[in-house]
Amino acid sequence: MNLKVINHSLYVGSIEMTAVASSSVFQIGDTEQYSLYSMFDTPPESVVVGPIAPLGPPEDADEAEGESSVSLASNEAITVNR
Amino acid sequence: MNDYPVRVSHLGKINIISASSASIVQFGDRGEVNAKVQALAVQRQQRHSRRREMFFESYSVFSRPLPAIIEPTNEFTDVNMSVTNVQPRICVDSVGIIAVSSCGMIFVGNGLTSTSETRVKHIRQFSAALPLPPIGGQCPTSLPPSGL
């Protein structure tokens, strides 16, 4: 397969980012090859199963494309009896 | 159509607050980068001076092999790529990044190959009874005084 790439003008105004972590890359420029690996092992105690804070759907959720799971039902709080 | 073999990056302003744990911030071209970090993130109920040291060898996440990248071998999956740069520059006015961590890499410039590997094992260590019984065994009432 032949892949032909033509790079035209690239002018960017402003980029704001919170974090670049765990084998992530932010680059301004060209490159040939990247191999990025990240392994993460977390104990089950650090995962909060419930009860969770009841969050409403995000703003303009009805107009979001490709987010079929956005509904009130999926954001209801889960109560776990111990 | 113009064809510049190398594009030059122009950056007006960059603002990075924190770069930690084997992170790279580089301005300029590079050949090869091989970054690797292993981390044991331990949260202990007791003070660290009263507990033993911990070892990477105890945990399988640090020794398991990396998944193999299978290179294409036949003529149908082999890719021949040709690049034409019409403009000789990439221009970015301003970049703002709060934190770079754990093999995170910020590059302004061109490069050839970059390989990066991060392995992090999180541990919560309680001095009281275990919160969950182990699978197929009895739940001990408390952890041994100096064991891990």
PDB file of C-alpha atoms in Angstrom:
ATOM      1  CA  MET A   1       0.000   0.000   0.000  1.00  0.00           C
ATOM      2  CA  ASN A   2       1.257   3.464  -0.871  1.00  0.00           C
ATOM      3  CA  LEU A   3       0.384   6.309   1.506  1.00  0.00           C
ATOM      4  CA  LYS A   4       1.029   9.845   0.270  1.00  0.00           C
ATOM      5  CA  VAL A   5       0.949  12.614   2.871  1.00  0.00           C
ATOM      6  CA  ILE A   6       0.967  16.323   1.940  1.00  0.00           C
ATOM      7  CA  ASN A   7       1.484  18.688   4.872  1.00  0.00           C
ATOM      8  CA  HIS A   8       0.126  22.153   4.165  1.00  0.00           C
ATOM      9  CA  SER A   9       0.149  25.137   6.506  1.00  0.00           C
ATOM     10  CA  LEU A  10      -0.149  24.422  10.235  1.00  0.00           C
ATOM     11  CA  TYR A  11      -0.746  27.449  12.447  1.00  0.00           C
ATOM     12  CA  VAL A  12      -2.091  26.928  15.980  1.00  0.00           C
ATOM     13  CA  GLY A  13      -3.118  29.754  18.272  1.00  0.00           C
ATOM     14  CA  SER A  14      -3.213  28.405  21.823  1.00  0.00           C
ATOM     15  CA  ILE A  15      -3.027  24.988  23.498  1.00  0.00           C
ATOM     16  CA  GLU A  16      -4.039  24.490  27.125  1.00  0.00           C
ATOM     17  CA  MET A  17      -3.547  21.103  28.777  1.00  0.00           C
ATOM     18  CA  THR A  18      -3.957  19.812  32.312  1.00  0.00           C
ATOM     19  CA  ALA A  19      -1.501  16.914  32.293  1.00  0.00           C
ATOM     20  CA  VAL A  20       0.709  14.682  30.155  1.00  0.00           C
ATOM     21  CA  ALA A  21       1.259  11.460  32.092  1.00  0.00           C
ATOM     22  CA  SER A  22       2.103   7.739  31.890  1.00  0.00           C
ATOM     23  CA  SER A  23       3.970   7.410  28.590  1.00  0.00           C
ATOM     24  CA  SER A  24       1.951  10.134  26.870  1.00  0.00           C
ATOM     25  CA  VAL A  25       3.533  12.479  24.343  1.00  0.00           C
ATOM     26  CA  PHE A  26       2.836  16.049  23.322  1.00  0.00           C
ATOM     27  CA  GLN A  27       4.897  17.050  20.307  1.00  0.00           C
ATOM     28  CA  ILE A  28       5.124  20.023  17.983  1.00  0.00           C
ATOM     29  CA  GLY A  29       7.034  18.638  14.997  1.00  0.00           C
ATOM     30  CA  ASP A  30       7.442  15.537  12.878  1.00  0.00           C
ATOM     31  CA  THR A  31       8.432  12.035  13.897  1.00  0.00           C
ATOM     32  CA  GLU A  32       8.865   8.592  12.423  1.00  0.00           C
ATOM     33  CA  GLN A  33       8.027   6.067  15.101  1.00  0.00           C
ATOM     34  CA  TYR A  34       6.492   5.906  18.567  1.00  0.00           C
ATOM     35  CA  SER A  35       6.155   2.925  20.902  1.00  0.00           C
ATOM     36  CA  LEU A  36       4.391   3.878  24.116  1.00  0.00           C
ATOM     37  CA  TYR A  37       3.633   1.333  26.831  1.00  0.00           C
ATOM     38  CA  SER A  38       1.889   1.874  30.157  1.00  0.00           C
ATOM     39  CA  MET A  39       0.974  -0.750  32.738  1.00  0.00           C
ATOM     40  CA  PHE A  40      -1.116   0.116  35.755  1.00  0.00           C
ATOM     41  CA  ASP A  41      -2.038  -2.168  38.647  1.00  0.00           C
ATOM     42  CA  THR A  42      -4.435  -0.865  41.286  1.00  0.00           C
ATOM     43  CA  PRO A  43      -5.862  -2.756  44.288  1.00  0.00           C
ATOM     44  CA  PRO A  44      -9.610  -3.285  44.515  1.00  0.00           C
ATOM     45  CA  GLU A  45      -9.728  -1.304  47.753  1.00  0.00           C
ATOM     46  CA  SER A  46      -8.982   1.896  45.862  1.00  0.00           C
ATOM     47  CA  VAL A  47     -12.022   1.458  43.628  1.00  0.00           C
ATOM     48  CA  VAL A  48     -15.134   3.026  45.130  1.00  0.00           C
ATOM     49  CA  VAL A  49     -18.115   0.809  44.305  1.00  0.00           C
ATOM     50  CA  GLY A  50     -20.781   2.853  46.017  1.00  0.00           C
ATOM     51  CA  PRO A  51     -22.653   4.804  47.101  1.00  0.00           C
ATOM     52  CA  ILE A  52     -21.590   7.414  44.541  1.00  0.00           C
ATOM     53  CA  ALA A  53     -22.499  11.061  44.340  1.00  0.00           C
ATOM     54  CA  PRO A  54     -25.600  11.512  42.159  1.00  0.00           C
ATOM     55  CA  LEU A  55     -24.433  13.492  39.120  1.00  0.00           C
ATOM     56  CA  GLY A  56     -26.868  14.897  36.600  1.00  0.00           C
ATOM     57  CA  PRO A  57     -26.295  14.597  32.865  1.00  0.00           C
ATOM     58  CA  PRO A  58     -23.730  17.051  31.443  1.00  0.00           C
ATOM     59  CA  GLU A  59     -24.717  20.267  29.739  1.00  0.00           C
ATOM     60  CA  ASP A  60     -26.177  19.823  26.235  1.00  0.00           C
ATOM     61  CA  ALA A  61     -26.161  16.042  26.695  1.00  0.00           C
ATOM     62  CA  ASP A  62     -29.165  15.624  24.393  1.00  0.00           C
ATOM     63  CA  GLU A  63     -27.249  17.118  21.465  1.00  0.00           C
ATOM     64  CA  ALA A  64     -24.101  15.016  22.010  1.00  0.00           C
ATOM     65  CA  GLU A  65     -23.337  12.729  19.080  1.00  0.00           C
ATOM     66  CA  GLY A  66     -22.353   9.123  19.618  1.00  0.00           C
ATOM     67  CA  GLU A  67     -23.223   9.197  23.321  1.00  0.00           C
ATOM     68  CA  SER A  68     -26.252   6.934  23.387  1.00  0.00           C
ATOM     69  CA  SER A  69     -25.722   6.030  27.042  1.00  0.00           C
ATOM     70  CA  VAL A  70     -26.319   9.565  28.324  1.00  0.00           C
ATOM     71  CA  SER A  71     -29.548   9.373  30.299  1.00  0.00           C
ATOM     72  CA  LEU A  72     -30.839  10.024  33.749  1.00  0.00           C
ATOM     73  CA  ALA A  73     -31.012   6.304  34.516  1.00  0.00           C
ATOM     74  CA  SER A  74     -27.259   5.770  34.091  1.00  0.00           C
ATOM     75  CA  ASN A  75     -26.465   8.598  36.479  1.00  0.00           C
ATOM     76  CA  GLU A  76     -28.605   7.483  39.395  1.00  0.00           C
ATOM     77  CA  ALA A  77     -26.803   6.775  42.619  1.00  0.00           C
ATOM     78  CA  ILE A  78     -26.015   3.132  43.394  1.00  0.00           C
ATOM     79  CA  THR A  79     -26.553   2.096  46.994  1.00  0.00           C
ATOM     80  CA  VAL A  80     -24.657  -0.890  48.326  1.00  0.00           C
ATOM     81  CA  ASN A  81     -25.868  -2.547  51.526  1.00  0.00           C
ATOM     82  CA  ARG A  82     -23.025  -3.890  53.632  1.00  0.00           C
TER      83      ARG A  82
ATOM     84  CA  MET B   1       4.498  22.300  -5.325  1.00  0.00           C
ATOM     85  CA  ASN B   2       7.256  23.074  -2.845  1.00  0.00           C
ATOM     86  CA  ASP B   3       8.818  20.199  -0.963  1.00  0.00           C
ATOM     87  CA  TYR B   4      10.841  20.970   2.147  1.00  0.00           C
ATOM     88  CA  PRO B   5      12.575  17.864   3.529  1.00  0.00           C
ATOM     89  CA  VAL B   6      12.399  19.052   7.144  1.00  0.00           C
ATOM     90  CA  ARG B   7       9.834  21.237   8.852  1.00  0.00           C
ATOM     91  CA  VAL B   8      10.947  23.635  11.600  1.00  0.00           C
ATOM     92  CA  SER B   9       8.733  24.207  14.654  1.00  0.00           C
ATOM     93  CA  HIS B  10       8.144  27.768  15.826  1.00  0.00           C
ATOM     94  CA  LEU B  11       6.792  28.232  19.339  1.00  0.00           C
ATOM     95  CA  GLY B  12       5.993  31.614  20.817  1.00  0.00           C
ATOM     96  CA  LYS B  13       5.528  30.855  24.504  1.00  0.00           C
ATOM     97  CA  ILE B  14       5.346  27.764  26.709  1.00  0.00           C
ATOM     98  CA  ASN B  15       4.373  27.551  30.366  1.00  0.00           C
ATOM     99  CA  ILE B  16       4.959  24.283  32.268  1.00  0.00           C
ATOM    100  CA  ILE B  17       4.409  24.233  36.025  1.00  0.00           C
ATOM    101  CA  SER B  18       5.648  20.733  36.891  1.00  0.00           C
ATOM    102  CA  ALA B  19       7.699  18.006  35.166  1.00  0.00           C
ATOM    103  CA  SER B  20       8.435  14.967  37.342  1.00  0.00           C
ATOM    104  CA  SER B  21       9.174  11.200  37.400  1.00  0.00           C
ATOM    105  CA  ALA B  22      11.333  10.624  34.288  1.00  0.00           C
ATOM    106  CA  SER B  23       9.516  13.229  32.211  1.00  0.00           C
ATOM    107  CA  ILE B  24      11.214  14.915  29.265  1.00  0.00           C
ATOM    108  CA  VAL B  25      10.836  18.492  28.048  1.00  0.00           C
ATOM    109  CA  GLN B  26      12.995  19.033  24.972  1.00  0.00           C
ATOM    110  CA  PHE B  27      13.378  21.883  22.505  1.00  0.00           C
ATOM    111  CA  GLY B  28      15.244  20.824  19.378  1.00  0.00           C
ATOM    112  CA  ASP B  29      15.642  17.734  17.230  1.00  0.00           C
ATOM    113  CA  ARG B  30      16.446  14.289  18.567  1.00  0.00           C
ATOM    114  CA  GLY B  31      17.361  10.851  17.286  1.00  0.00           C
ATOM    115  CA  GLU B  32      16.195   8.265  19.760  1.00  0.00           C
ATOM    116  CA  VAL B  33      14.488   8.380  23.142  1.00  0.00           C
ATOM    117  CA  ASN B  34      14.196   5.366  25.432  1.00  0.00           C
ATOM    118  CA  ALA B  35      12.329   6.362  28.582  1.00  0.00           C
ATOM    119  CA  LYS B  36      11.355   3.948  31.320  1.00  0.00           C
ATOM    120  CA  VAL B  37       9.897   4.360  34.783  1.00  0.00           C
ATOM    121  CA  GLN B  38       8.895   1.822  37.434  1.00  0.00           C
ATOM    122  CA  ALA B  39       6.939   3.001  40.427  1.00  0.00           C
ATOM    123  CA  LEU B  40       5.559   1.486  43.607  1.00  0.00           C
ATOM    124  CA  ALA B  41       2.873   3.817  44.883  1.00  0.00           C
ATOM    125  CA  VAL B  42       2.379   2.734  48.499  1.00  0.00           C
ATOM    126  CA  GLN B  43      -0.181   4.216  50.848  1.00  0.00           C
ATOM    127  CA  ARG B  44       0.469   2.924  54.349  1.00  0.00           C
ATOM    128  CA  GLN B  45      -1.455   3.267  57.524  1.00  0.00           C
ATOM    129  CA  GLN B  46       1.775   3.004  59.530  1.00  0.00           C
ATOM    130  CA  ARG B  47       4.846   5.170  59.160  1.00  0.00           C
ATOM    131  CA  HIS B  48       7.313   4.086  56.467  1.00  0.00           C
ATOM    132  CA  SER B  49      10.170   3.854  58.999  1.00  0.00           C
ATOM    133  CA  ARG B  50       8.323   1.129  60.902  1.00  0.00           C
ATOM    134  CA  ARG B  51       7.683  -1.063  57.871  1.00  0.00           C
ATOM    135  CA  ARG B  52      10.096  -2.936  55.659  1.00  0.00           C
ATOM    136  CA  GLU B  53      11.311  -1.766  52.268  1.00  0.00           C
ATOM    137  CA  MET B  54       9.379  -2.959  49.243  1.00  0.00           C
ATOM    138  CA  PHE B  55      10.896  -4.561  46.151  1.00  0.00           C
ATOM    139  CA  PHE B  56       9.965  -4.431  42.507  1.00  0.00           C
ATOM    140  CA  GLU B  57      10.772  -8.153  42.206  1.00  0.00           C
ATOM    141  CA  SER B  58       7.785  -9.006  44.419  1.00  0.00           C
ATOM    142  CA  TYR B  59       5.238  -7.864  41.855  1.00  0.00           C
ATOM    143  CA  SER B  60       4.614  -9.431  38.475  1.00  0.00           C
ATOM    144  CA  VAL B  61       3.634  -6.189  36.756  1.00  0.00           C
ATOM    145  CA  PHE B  62       7.318  -5.190  36.658  1.00  0.00           C
ATOM    146  CA  SER B  63       8.517  -8.407  35.011  1.00  0.00           C
ATOM    147  CA  ARG B  64       5.773  -9.328  32.566  1.00  0.00           C
ATOM    148  CA  PRO B  65       6.850  -8.912  28.930  1.00  0.00           C
ATOM    149  CA  LEU B  66       5.659  -6.084  26.753  1.00  0.00           C
ATOM    150  CA  PRO B  67       3.050  -6.977  24.138  1.00  0.00           C
ATOM    151  CA  ALA B  68       4.702  -7.684  20.805  1.00  0.00           C
ATOM    152  CA  ILE B  69       4.136  -5.304  17.918  1.00  0.00           C
ATOM    153  CA  ILE B  70       3.680  -7.478  14.837  1.00  0.00           C
ATOM    154  CA  GLU B  71       5.269  -5.842  11.814  1.00  0.00           C
ATOM    155  CA  PRO B  72       3.558  -6.348   8.450  1.00  0.00           C
ATOM    156  CA  THR B  73       5.465  -8.791   6.275  1.00  0.00           C
ATOM    157  CA  ASN B  74       3.594  -9.297   3.035  1.00  0.00           C
ATOM    158  CA  GLU B  75       3.110  -6.864   0.157  1.00  0.00           C
ATOM    159  CA  PHE B  76      -0.576  -6.270   0.936  1.00  0.00           C
ATOM    160  CA  THR B  77      -0.062  -4.969   4.453  1.00  0.00           C
ATOM    161  CA  ASP B  78       3.303  -3.292   3.886  1.00  0.00           C
ATOM    162  CA  VAL B  79       2.925   0.507   3.803  1.00  0.00           C
ATOM    163  CA  ASN B  80       5.161   2.784   1.755  1.00  0.00           C
ATOM    164  CA  MET B  81       4.734   6.334   3.012  1.00  0.00           C
ATOM    165  CA  SER B  82       5.891   9.458   1.207  1.00  0.00           C
ATOM    166  CA  VAL B  83       5.608  12.893   2.830  1.00  0.00           C
ATOM    167  CA  THR B  84       5.547  16.257   1.033  1.00  0.00           C
ATOM    168  CA  ASN B  85       5.907  19.364   3.173  1.00  0.00           C
ATOM    169  CA  VAL B  86       4.435  22.336   1.333  1.00  0.00           C
ATOM    170  CA  GLN B  87       5.219  24.755   4.167  1.00  0.00           C
ATOM    171  CA  PRO B  88       8.645  24.709   5.888  1.00  0.00           C
ATOM    172  CA  ARG B  89       7.296  25.495   9.374  1.00  0.00           C
ATOM    173  CA  ILE B  90       4.821  24.555  12.084  1.00  0.00           C
ATOM    174  CA  CYS B  91       3.717  27.572  14.105  1.00  0.00           C
ATOM    175  CA  VAL B  92       2.187  27.495  17.584  1.00  0.00           C
ATOM    176  CA  ASP B  93       1.602  30.718  19.472  1.00  0.00           C
ATOM    177  CA  SER B  94       1.320  29.568  23.086  1.00  0.00           C
ATOM    178  CA  VAL B  95       1.225  26.299  25.045  1.00  0.00           C
ATOM    179  CA  GLY B  96       0.176  25.927  28.666  1.00  0.00           C
ATOM    180  CA  ILE B  97       0.639  22.639  30.532  1.00  0.00           C
ATOM    181  CA  ILE B  98       0.083  22.194  34.252  1.00  0.00           C
ATOM    182  CA  ALA B  99       1.903  18.891  34.835  1.00  0.00           C
ATOM    183  CA  VAL B 100       4.089  16.346  33.060  1.00  0.00           C
ATOM    184  CA  SER B 101       4.627  13.072  34.896  1.00  0.00           C
ATOM    185  CA  SER B 102       5.617   9.384  34.605  1.00  0.00           C
ATOM    186  CA  CYS B 103       7.475   9.303  31.280  1.00  0.00           C
ATOM    187  CA  GLY B 104       5.330  12.099  29.859  1.00  0.00           C
ATOM    188  CA  MET B 105       7.202  13.779  27.025  1.00  0.00           C
ATOM    189  CA  ILE B 106       7.003  17.324  25.639  1.00  0.00           C
ATOM    190  CA  PHE B 107       8.871  17.779  22.365  1.00  0.00           C
ATOM    191  CA  VAL B 108       9.240  20.857  20.217  1.00  0.00           C
ATOM    192  CA  GLY B 109      11.156  19.686  17.160  1.00  0.00           C
ATOM    193  CA  ASN B 110      11.602  16.645  14.993  1.00  0.00           C
ATOM    194  CA  GLY B 111      12.506  13.114  16.014  1.00  0.00           C
ATOM    195  CA  LEU B 112      13.027   9.627  14.683  1.00  0.00           C
ATOM    196  CA  THR B 113      12.101   6.918  17.176  1.00  0.00           C
ATOM    197  CA  SER B 114      10.734   7.197  20.696  1.00  0.00           C
ATOM    198  CA  THR B 115      10.040   4.340  23.063  1.00  0.00           C
ATOM    199  CA  SER B 116       8.477   4.828  26.467  1.00  0.00           C
ATOM    200  CA  GLU B 117       7.474   2.364  29.156  1.00  0.00           C
ATOM    201  CA  THR B 118       5.636   3.040  32.420  1.00  0.00           C
ATOM    202  CA  ARG B 119       4.796   0.459  35.056  1.00  0.00           C
ATOM    203  CA  VAL B 120       2.975   1.547  38.202  1.00  0.00           C
ATOM    204  CA  LYS B 121       1.833  -0.721  41.037  1.00  0.00           C
ATOM    205  CA  HIS B 122      -0.563   0.810  43.548  1.00  0.00           C
ATOM    206  CA  ILE B 123      -0.707  -0.669  47.035  1.00  0.00           C
ATOM    207  CA  ARG B 124      -2.933   0.149  50.004  1.00  0.00           C
ATOM    208  CA  GLN B 125      -1.414  -1.281  53.168  1.00  0.00           C
ATOM    209  CA  PHE B 126      -3.514  -1.523  56.303  1.00  0.00           C
ATOM    210  CA  SER B 127      -2.268  -2.525  59.739  1.00  0.00           C
ATOM    211  CA  ALA B 128      -5.730  -3.729  60.748  1.00  0.00           C
ATOM    212  CA  ALA B 129      -7.688  -6.724  59.459  1.00  0.00           C
ATOM    213  CA  LEU B 130      -7.851  -7.259  55.738  1.00  0.00           C
ATOM    214  CA  PRO B 131     -10.880  -5.547  54.187  1.00  0.00           C
ATOM    215  CA  LEU B 132     -11.642  -8.577  51.995  1.00  0.00           C
ATOM    216  CA  PRO B 133     -10.966 -12.283  52.652  1.00  0.00           C
ATOM    217  CA  PRO B 134      -8.503 -13.903  50.227  1.00  0.00           C
ATOM    218  CA  ILE B 135      -9.983 -16.184  47.578  1.00  0.00           C
ATOM    219  CA  GLY B 136     -10.193 -19.774  48.815  1.00  0.00           C
ATOM    220  CA  GLY B 137      -8.623 -19.148  52.202  1.00  0.00           C
ATOM    221  CA  GLN B 138      -9.219 -18.020  55.734  1.00  0.00           C
ATOM    222  CA  CYS B 139      -9.191 -14.329  56.510  1.00  0.00           C
ATOM    223  CA  PRO B 140      -6.410 -13.549  59.012  1.00  0.00           C
ATOM    224  CA  THR B 141      -7.424 -11.334  61.885  1.00  0.00           C
ATOM    225  CA  SER B 142      -4.430  -9.051  61.396  1.00  0.00           C
ATOM    226  CA  LEU B 143      -1.327  -8.681  59.219  1.00  0.00           C
ATOM    227  CA  PRO B 144       1.993 -10.054  60.567  1.00  0.00           C
ATOM    228  CA  PRO B 145       3.843  -7.297  62.454  1.00  0.00           C
ATOM    229  CA  SER B 146       6.744  -6.901  60.010  1.00  0.00           C
ATOM    230  CA  GLY B 147       5.538  -8.723  56.893  1.00  0.00           C
ATOM    231  CA  LEU B 148       4.319  -7.104  53.705  1.00  0.00           C
TER     232      LEU B 148
END
